[in-house]
Short mmCIF file of C-alpha atoms (C1' of nucleotides) in Angstrom, two decimals:
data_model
loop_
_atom_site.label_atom_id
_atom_site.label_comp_id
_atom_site.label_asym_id
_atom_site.label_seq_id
_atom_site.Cartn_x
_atom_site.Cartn_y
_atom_site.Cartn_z
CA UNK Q 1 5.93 7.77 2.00
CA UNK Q 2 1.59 7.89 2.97
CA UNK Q 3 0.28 11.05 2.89
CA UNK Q 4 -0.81 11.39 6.47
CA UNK Q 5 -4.24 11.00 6.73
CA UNK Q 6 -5.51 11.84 10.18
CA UNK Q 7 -3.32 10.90 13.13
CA UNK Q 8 -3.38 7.84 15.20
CA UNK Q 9 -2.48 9.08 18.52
CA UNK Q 10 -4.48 12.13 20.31
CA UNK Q 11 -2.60 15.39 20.88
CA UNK Q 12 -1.56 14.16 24.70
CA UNK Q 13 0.69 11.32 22.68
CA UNK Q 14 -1.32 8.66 24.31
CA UNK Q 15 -2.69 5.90 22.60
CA UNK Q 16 -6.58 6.20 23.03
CA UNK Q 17 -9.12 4.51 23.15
CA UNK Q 18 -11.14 4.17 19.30
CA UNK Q 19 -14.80 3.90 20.45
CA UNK Q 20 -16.58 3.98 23.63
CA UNK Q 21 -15.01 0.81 25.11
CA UNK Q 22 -11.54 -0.55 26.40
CA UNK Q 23 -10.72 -1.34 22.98
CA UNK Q 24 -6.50 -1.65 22.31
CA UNK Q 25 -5.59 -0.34 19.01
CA UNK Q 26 -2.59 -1.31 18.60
CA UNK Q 27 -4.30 -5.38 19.49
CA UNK Q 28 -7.04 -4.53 16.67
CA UNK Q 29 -4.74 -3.18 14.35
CA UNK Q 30 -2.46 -6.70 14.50
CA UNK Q 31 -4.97 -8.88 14.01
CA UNK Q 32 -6.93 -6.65 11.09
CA UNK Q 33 -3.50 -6.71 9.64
CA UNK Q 34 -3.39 -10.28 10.33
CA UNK Q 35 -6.08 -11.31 9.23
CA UNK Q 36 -5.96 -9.19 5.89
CA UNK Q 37 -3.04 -11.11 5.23
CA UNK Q 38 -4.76 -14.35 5.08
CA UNK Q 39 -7.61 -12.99 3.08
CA UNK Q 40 -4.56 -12.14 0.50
CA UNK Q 41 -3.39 -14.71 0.67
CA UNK Q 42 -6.36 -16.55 -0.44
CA UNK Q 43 -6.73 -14.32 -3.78
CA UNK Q 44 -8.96 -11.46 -2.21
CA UNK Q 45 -6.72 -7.60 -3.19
CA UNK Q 46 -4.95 -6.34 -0.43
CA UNK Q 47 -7.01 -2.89 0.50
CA UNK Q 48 -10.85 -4.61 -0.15
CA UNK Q 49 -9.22 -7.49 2.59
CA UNK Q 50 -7.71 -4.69 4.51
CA UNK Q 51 -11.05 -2.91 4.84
CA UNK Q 52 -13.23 -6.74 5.12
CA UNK Q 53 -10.88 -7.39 8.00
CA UNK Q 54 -11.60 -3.91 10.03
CA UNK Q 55 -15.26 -3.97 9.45
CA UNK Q 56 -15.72 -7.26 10.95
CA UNK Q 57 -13.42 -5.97 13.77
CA UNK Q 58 -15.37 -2.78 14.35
CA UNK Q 59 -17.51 -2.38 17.12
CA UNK Q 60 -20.63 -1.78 15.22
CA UNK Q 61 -19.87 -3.83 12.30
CA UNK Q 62 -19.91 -0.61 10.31
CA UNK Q 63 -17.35 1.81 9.73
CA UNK Q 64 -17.26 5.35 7.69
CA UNK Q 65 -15.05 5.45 4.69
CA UNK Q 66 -13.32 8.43 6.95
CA UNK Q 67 -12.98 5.94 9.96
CA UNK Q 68 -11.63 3.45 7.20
CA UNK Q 69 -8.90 5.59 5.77
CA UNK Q 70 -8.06 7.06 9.13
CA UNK Q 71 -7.62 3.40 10.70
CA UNK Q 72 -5.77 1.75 7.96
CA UNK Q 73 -3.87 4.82 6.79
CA UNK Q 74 -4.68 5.07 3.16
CA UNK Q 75 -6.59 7.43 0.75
CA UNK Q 76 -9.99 7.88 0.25
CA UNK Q 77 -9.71 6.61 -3.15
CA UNK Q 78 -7.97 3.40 -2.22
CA UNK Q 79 -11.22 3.13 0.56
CA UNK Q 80 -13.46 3.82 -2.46
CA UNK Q 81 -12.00 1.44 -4.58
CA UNK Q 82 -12.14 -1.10 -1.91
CA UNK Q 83 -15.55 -0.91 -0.92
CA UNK Q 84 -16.67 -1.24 -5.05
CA UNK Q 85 -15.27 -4.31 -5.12
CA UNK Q 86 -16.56 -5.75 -1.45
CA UNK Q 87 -20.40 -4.61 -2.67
CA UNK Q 88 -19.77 -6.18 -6.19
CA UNK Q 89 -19.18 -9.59 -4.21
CA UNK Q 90 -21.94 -8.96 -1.36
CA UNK Q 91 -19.31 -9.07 1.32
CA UNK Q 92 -20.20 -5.70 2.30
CA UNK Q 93 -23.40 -3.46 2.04
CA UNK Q 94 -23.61 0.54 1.71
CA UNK Q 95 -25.96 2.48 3.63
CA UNK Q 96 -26.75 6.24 3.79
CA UNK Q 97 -26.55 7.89 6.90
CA UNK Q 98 -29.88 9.54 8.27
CA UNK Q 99 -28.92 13.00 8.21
CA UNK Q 100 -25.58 13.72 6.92
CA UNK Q 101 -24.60 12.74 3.39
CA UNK Q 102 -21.56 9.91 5.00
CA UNK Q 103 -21.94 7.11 4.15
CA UNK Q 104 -21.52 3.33 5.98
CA UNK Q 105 -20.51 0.12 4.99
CA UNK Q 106 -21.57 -2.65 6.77
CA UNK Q 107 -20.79 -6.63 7.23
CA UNK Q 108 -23.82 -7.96 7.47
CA UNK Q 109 -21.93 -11.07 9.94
CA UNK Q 110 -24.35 -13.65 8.16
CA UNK Q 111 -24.76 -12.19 4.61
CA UNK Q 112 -20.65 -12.48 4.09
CA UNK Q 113 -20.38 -16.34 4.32
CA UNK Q 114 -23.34 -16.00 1.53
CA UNK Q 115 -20.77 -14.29 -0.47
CA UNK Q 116 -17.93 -17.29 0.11
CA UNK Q 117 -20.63 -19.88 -1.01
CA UNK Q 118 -22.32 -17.64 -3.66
CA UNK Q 119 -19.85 -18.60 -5.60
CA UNK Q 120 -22.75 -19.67 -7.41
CA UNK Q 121 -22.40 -17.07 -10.00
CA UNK Q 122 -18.59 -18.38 -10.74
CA UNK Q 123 -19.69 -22.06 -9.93
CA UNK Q 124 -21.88 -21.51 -13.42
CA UNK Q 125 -19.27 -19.85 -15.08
CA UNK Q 126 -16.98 -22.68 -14.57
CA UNK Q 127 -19.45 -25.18 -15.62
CA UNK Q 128 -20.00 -23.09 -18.72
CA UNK Q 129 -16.57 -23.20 -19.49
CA UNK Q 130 -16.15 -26.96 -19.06
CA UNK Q 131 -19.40 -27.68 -21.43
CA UNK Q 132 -17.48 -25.97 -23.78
CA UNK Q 133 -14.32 -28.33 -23.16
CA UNK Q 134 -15.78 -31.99 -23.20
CA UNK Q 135 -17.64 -30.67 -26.25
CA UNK Q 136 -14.22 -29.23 -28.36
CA UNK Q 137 -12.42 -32.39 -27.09
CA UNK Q 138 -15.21 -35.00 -27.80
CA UNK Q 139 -17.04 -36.72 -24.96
CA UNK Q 140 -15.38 -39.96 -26.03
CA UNK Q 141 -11.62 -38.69 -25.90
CA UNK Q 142 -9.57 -39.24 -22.47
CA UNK Q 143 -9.12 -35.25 -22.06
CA UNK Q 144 -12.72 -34.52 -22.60
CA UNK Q 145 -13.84 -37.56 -20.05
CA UNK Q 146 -11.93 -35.85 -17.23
CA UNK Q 147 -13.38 -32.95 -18.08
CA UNK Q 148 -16.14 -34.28 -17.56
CA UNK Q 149 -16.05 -35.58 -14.47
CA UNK Q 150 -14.62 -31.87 -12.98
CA UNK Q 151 -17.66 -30.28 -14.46
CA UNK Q 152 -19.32 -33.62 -12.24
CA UNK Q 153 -17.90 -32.30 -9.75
CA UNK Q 154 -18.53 -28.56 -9.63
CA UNK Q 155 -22.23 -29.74 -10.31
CA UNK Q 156 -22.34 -31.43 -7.02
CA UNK Q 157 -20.57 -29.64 -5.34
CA UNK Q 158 -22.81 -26.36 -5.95
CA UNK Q 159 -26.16 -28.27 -5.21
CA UNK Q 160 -24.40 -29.79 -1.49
CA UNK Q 161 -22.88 -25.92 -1.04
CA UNK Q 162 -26.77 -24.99 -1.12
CA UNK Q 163 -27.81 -27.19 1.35
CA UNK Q 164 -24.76 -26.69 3.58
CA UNK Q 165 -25.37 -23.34 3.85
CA UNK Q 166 -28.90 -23.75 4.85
CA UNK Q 167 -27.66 -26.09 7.70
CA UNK Q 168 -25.37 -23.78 9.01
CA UNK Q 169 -28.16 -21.13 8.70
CA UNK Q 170 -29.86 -23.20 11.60
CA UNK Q 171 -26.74 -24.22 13.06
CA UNK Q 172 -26.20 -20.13 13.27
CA UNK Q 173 -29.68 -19.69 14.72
CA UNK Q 174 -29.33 -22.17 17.29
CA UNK Q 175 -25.84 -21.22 18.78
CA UNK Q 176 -26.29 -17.34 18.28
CA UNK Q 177 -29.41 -16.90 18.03
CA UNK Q 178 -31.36 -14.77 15.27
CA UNK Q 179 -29.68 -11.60 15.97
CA UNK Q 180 -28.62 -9.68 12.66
CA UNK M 1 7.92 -10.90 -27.74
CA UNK M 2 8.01 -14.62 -26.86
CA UNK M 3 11.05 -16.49 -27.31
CA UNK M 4 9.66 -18.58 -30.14
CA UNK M 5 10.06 -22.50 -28.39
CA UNK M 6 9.75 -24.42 -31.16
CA UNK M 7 6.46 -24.13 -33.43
CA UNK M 8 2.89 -24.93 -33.21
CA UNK M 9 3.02 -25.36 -37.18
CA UNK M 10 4.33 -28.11 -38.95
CA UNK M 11 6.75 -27.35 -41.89
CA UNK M 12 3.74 -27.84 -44.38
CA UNK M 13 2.03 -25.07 -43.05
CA UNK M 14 -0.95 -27.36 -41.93
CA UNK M 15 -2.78 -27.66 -38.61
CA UNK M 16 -1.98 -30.95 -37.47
CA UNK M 17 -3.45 -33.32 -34.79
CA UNK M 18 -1.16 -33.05 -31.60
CA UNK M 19 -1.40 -36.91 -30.34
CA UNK M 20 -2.41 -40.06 -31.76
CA UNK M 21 -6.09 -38.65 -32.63
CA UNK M 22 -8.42 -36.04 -33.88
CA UNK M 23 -7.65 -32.93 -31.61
CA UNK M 24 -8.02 -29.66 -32.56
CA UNK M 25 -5.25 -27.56 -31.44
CA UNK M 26 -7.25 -24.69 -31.74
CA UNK M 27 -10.11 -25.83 -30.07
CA UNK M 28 -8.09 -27.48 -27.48
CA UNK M 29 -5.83 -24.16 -26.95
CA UNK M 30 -8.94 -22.34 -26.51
CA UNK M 31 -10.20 -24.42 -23.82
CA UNK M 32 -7.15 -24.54 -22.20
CA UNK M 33 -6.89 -20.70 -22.32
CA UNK M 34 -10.04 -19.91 -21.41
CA UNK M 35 -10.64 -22.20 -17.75
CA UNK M 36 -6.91 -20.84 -17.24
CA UNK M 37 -8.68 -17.36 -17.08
CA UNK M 38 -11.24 -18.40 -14.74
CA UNK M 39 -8.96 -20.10 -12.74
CA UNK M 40 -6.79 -17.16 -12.94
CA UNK M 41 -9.45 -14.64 -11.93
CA UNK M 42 -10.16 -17.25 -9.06
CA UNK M 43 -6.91 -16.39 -7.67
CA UNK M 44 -4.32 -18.59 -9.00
CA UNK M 45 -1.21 -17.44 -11.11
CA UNK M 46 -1.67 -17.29 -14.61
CA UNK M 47 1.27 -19.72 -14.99
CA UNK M 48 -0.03 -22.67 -13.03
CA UNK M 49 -3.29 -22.01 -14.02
CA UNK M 50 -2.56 -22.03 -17.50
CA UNK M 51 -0.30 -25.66 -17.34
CA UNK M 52 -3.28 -26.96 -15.25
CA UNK M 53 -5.53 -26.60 -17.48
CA UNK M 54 -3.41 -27.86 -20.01
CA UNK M 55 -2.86 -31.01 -18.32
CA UNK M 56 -6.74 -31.32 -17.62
CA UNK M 57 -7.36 -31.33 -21.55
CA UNK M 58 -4.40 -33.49 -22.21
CA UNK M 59 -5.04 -36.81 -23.83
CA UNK M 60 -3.06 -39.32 -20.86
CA UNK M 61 -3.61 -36.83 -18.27
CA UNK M 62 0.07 -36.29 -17.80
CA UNK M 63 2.80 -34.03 -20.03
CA UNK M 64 6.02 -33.52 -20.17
CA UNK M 65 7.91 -29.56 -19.15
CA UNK M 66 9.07 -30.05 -23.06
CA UNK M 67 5.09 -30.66 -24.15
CA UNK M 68 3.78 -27.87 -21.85
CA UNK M 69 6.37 -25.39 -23.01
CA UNK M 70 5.55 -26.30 -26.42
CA UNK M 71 1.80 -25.69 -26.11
CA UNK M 72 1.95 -23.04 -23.91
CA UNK M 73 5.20 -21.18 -25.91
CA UNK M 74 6.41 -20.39 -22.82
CA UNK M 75 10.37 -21.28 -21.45
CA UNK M 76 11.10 -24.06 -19.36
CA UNK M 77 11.96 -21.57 -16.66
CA UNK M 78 8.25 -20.64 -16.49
CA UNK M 79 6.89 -24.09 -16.55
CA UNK M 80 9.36 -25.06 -14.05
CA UNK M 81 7.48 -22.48 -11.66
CA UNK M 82 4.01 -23.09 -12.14
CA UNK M 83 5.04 -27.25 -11.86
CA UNK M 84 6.29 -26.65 -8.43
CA UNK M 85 3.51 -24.24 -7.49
CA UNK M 86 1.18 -26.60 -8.43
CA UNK M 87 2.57 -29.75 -6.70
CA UNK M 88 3.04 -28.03 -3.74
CA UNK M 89 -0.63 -27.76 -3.32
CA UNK M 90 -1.15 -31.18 -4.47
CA UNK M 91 -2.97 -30.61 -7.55
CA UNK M 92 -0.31 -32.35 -9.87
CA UNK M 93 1.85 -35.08 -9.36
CA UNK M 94 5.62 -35.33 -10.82
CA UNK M 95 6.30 -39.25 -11.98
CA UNK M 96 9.70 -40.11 -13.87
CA UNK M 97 9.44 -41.90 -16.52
CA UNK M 98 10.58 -45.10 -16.69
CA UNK M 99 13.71 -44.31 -19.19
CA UNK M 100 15.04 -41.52 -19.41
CA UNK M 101 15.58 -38.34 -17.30
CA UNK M 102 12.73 -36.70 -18.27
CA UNK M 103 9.71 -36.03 -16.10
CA UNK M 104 6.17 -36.03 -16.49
CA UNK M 105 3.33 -33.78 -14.76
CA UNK M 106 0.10 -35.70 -14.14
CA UNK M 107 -3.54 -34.44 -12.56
CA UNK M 108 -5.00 -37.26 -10.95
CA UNK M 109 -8.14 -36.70 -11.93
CA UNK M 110 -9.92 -37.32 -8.12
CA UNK M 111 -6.47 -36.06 -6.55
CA UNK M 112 -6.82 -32.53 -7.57
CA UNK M 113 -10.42 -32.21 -6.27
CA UNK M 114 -9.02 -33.23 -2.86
CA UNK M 115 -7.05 -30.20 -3.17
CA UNK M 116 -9.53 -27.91 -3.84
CA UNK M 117 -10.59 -28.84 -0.31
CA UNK M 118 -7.77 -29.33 1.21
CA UNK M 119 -7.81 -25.85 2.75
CA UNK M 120 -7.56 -27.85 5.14
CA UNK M 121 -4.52 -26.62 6.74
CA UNK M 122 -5.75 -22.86 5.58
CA UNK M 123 -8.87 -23.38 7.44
CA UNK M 124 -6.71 -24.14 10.17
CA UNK M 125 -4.57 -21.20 10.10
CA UNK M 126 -7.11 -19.14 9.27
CA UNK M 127 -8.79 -20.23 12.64
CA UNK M 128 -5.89 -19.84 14.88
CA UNK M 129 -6.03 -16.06 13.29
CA UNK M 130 -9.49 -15.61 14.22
CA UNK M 131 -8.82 -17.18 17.64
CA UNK M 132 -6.42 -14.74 18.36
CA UNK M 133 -8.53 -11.87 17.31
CA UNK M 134 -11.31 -12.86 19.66
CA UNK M 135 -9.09 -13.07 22.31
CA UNK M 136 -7.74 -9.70 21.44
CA UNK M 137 -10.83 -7.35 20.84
CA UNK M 138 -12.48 -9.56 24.28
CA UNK M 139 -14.71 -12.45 23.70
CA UNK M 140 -18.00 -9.80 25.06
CA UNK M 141 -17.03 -7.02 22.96
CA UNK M 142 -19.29 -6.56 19.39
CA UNK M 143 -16.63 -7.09 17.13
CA UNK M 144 -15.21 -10.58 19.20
CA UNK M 145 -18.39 -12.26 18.52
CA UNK M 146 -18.63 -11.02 15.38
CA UNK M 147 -15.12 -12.81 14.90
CA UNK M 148 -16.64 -15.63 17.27
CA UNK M 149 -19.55 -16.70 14.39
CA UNK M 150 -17.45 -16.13 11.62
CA UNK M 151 -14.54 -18.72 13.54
CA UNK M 152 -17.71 -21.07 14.45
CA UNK M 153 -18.47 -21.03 10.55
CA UNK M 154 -14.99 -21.95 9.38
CA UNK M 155 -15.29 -24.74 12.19
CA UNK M 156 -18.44 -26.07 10.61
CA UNK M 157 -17.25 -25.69 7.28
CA UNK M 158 -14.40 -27.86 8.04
CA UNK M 159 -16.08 -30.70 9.07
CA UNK M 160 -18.95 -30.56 6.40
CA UNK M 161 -16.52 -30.02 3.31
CA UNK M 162 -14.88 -33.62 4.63
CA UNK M 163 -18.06 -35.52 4.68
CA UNK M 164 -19.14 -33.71 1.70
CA UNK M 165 -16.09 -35.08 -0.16
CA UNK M 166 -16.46 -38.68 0.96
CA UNK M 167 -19.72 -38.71 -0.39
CA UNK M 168 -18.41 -37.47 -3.61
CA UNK M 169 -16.09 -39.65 -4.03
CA UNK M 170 -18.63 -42.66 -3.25
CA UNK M 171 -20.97 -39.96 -6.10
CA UNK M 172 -18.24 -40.36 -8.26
CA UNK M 173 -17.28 -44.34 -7.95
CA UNK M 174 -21.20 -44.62 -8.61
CA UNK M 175 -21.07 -43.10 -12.05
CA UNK M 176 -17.75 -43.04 -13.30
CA UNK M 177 -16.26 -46.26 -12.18
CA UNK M 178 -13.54 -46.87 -9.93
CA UNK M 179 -11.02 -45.87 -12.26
CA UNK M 180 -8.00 -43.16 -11.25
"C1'" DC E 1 -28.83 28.73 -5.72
"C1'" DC E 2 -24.30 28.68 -3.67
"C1'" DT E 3 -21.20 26.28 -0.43
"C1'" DT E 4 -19.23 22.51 1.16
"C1'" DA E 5 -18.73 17.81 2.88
"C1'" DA E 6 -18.28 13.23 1.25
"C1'" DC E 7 -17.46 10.32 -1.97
"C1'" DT E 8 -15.73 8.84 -6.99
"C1'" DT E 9 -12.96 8.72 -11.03
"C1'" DC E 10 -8.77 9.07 -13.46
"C1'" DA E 11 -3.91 9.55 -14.86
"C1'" DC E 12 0.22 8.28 -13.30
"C1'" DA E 13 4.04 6.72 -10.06
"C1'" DA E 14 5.46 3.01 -7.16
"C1'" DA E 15 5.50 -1.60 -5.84
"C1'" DT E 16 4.86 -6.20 -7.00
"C1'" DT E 17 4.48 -10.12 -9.80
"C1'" DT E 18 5.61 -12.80 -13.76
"C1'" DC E 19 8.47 -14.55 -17.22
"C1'" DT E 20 12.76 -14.92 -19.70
"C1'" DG E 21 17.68 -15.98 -20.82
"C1'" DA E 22 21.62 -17.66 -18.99
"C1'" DA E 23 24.12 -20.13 -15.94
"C1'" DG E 24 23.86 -24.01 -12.92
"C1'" DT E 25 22.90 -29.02 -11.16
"C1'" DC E 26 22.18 -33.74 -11.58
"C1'" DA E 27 21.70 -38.18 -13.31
"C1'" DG E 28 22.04 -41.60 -17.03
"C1'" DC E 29 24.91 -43.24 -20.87
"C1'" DG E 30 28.87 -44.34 -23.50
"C1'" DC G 1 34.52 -40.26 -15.59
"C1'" DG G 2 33.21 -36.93 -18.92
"C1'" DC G 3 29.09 -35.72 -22.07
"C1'" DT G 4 24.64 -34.57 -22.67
"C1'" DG G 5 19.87 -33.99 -21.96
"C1'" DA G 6 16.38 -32.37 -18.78
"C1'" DC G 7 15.21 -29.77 -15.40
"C1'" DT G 8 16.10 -25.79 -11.75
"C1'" DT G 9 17.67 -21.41 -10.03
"C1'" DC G 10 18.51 -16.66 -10.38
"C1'" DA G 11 19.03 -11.84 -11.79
"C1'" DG G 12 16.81 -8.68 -14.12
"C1'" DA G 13 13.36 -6.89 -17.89
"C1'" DA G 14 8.54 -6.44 -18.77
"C1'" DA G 15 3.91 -6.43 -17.51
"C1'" DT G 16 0.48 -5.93 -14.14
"C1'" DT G 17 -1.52 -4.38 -10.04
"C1'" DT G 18 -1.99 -0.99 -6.34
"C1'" DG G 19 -2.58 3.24 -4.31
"C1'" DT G 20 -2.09 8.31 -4.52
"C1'" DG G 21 -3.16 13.20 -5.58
"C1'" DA G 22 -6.01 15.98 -7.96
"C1'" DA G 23 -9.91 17.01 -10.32
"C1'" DG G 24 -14.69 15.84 -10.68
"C1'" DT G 25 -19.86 14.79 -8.90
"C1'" DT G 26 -23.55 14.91 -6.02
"C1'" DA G 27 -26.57 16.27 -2.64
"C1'" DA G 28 -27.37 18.46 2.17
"C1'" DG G 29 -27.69 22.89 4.35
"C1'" DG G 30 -27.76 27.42 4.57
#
DNA sequence: CCTTAACTTCACAAATTTCTGAAGTCAGCG
DNA sequence: CGCTGACTTCAGAAATTTGTGAAGTTAAGG
């Protein structure tokens, strides 16, 4: 039923290790899966959550799109597919290794709750959208009054988004310090 | 293709004004069909989306499963659906009316913003998630405090999107009166 | 330049989701 | 108490979304 790509286990039949550390697997693997699951949940496509959810579990933060489809099992066209779609929404950023022509994506650990917030782009969509409505419906009617007051809404609610962000930025600076 | 439940036409051939006033139907079904698609491409079913938005551009704010299939020209079955969906997460409210045994679906106007932030219980879950995968991948390995910020940032967020709603909803009293 | 590794794109099969018609269920009314 | 209107549930058809294999592309390395 999957086409096998790359084994899980090492020749011996024991489960090893991934990287250079104690990591377990099979532990990683439940809460990727896990995780993923939420993400879905939420709206986000299964593989690009699949693939979110093992970056930000990876020990560097940045995984091959071999280590990808080796990890989660799938083809390198489902990886590719996935990794359009997390660039397209800045949740994930592409870099060229040095020498070899592999590339890596990367979660950037800060630059991804950008992405949740930077629903900017959408947040003026929206409000685009609901111009439209109070104007077909007349400002004066009921229907075009509460439309109204949802394109209020989305108005505020992307100016205080701004300036949460920017407090968490500092929040995030303080706690963690300014590592990347 | 569609089951044909009952027409948007009147016998005469004419357009004619849905309610008591001047409403385009057209205009109005565009709307309706358009922040459906946004709302759709935000994640929710097309369905629920589609009867919300409905509802938002409705004259009194509230419709009946007979109105909504009407407009929509969808069956009963489907509206049935999205109606549930959508009170489940609190964005509509079911009210009988007073008569007869026919219901009515209403958007409360303030009580459907609450739900937009009323992840609430998904931030929660989404936390326990994370908590679990720190604990899993160790809270001094690379990829635990990776999961470590991005669990502080849903923390944060929690807490800010509450006191960001209050002062909306002191925002909103401001301009738009107390009314529901 | 030719080879080859490392993606990407595309057509299609499989899985999933969505909606419908038909068969309930449940209350109000006569 | 049975009828009827107004939903709800459910099985299955239709549409949509996902993911695969296979056939490109592109550029590093000989």
């Amino acid at each position: 039923m999957n086409g096998d790509y790359t084994r899980r286990m090492t020749e011996s039949g024991a489960v090893e290790r991934e990287q250079g550390n104690g990591r377990d697997p099979d532990a990683v693997s439940a809460f990727v899966e896990g995780f993923a699951a939420q993400l879905v949940e939420a709206g986000m496509q299964r593989m690009a959550a699949r693939v979110f959810a093992a970056l930000l579990a990876s020990d560097a933060g940045a995984l091959s799109s071999a280590e990808l489809g080796e990890q989660l099992q799938v083809s390198p066209a489902a990886v590719s597919g996935a990794v359009r779609y997390l660039s397209q929404v800045h949740m994930v950023s592409r870099e060229r290794e040095p020498g070899s022509r592999r590339e890596r994506y990367r979660v950037h650990s800060d630059q991804w709750y950008e992405a949740l917030t930077n629903r900017d782009a959408i947040l003026k969509r929206w409000g685009q959208t609901l111009r439209v409505g109070v104007d077909s419906l007349g400002a004066e009617t009921p229907g075009g009054q509460r439309i109204a007051e949802t394109l209020a809404f989305f108005e505020y609610l992307e100016g205080e988004l701004t300036k949460l962000m920017e407090r968490w930025r500092e929040e995030r600076a303080r706690i963690f310090g300014e590592s990347s």
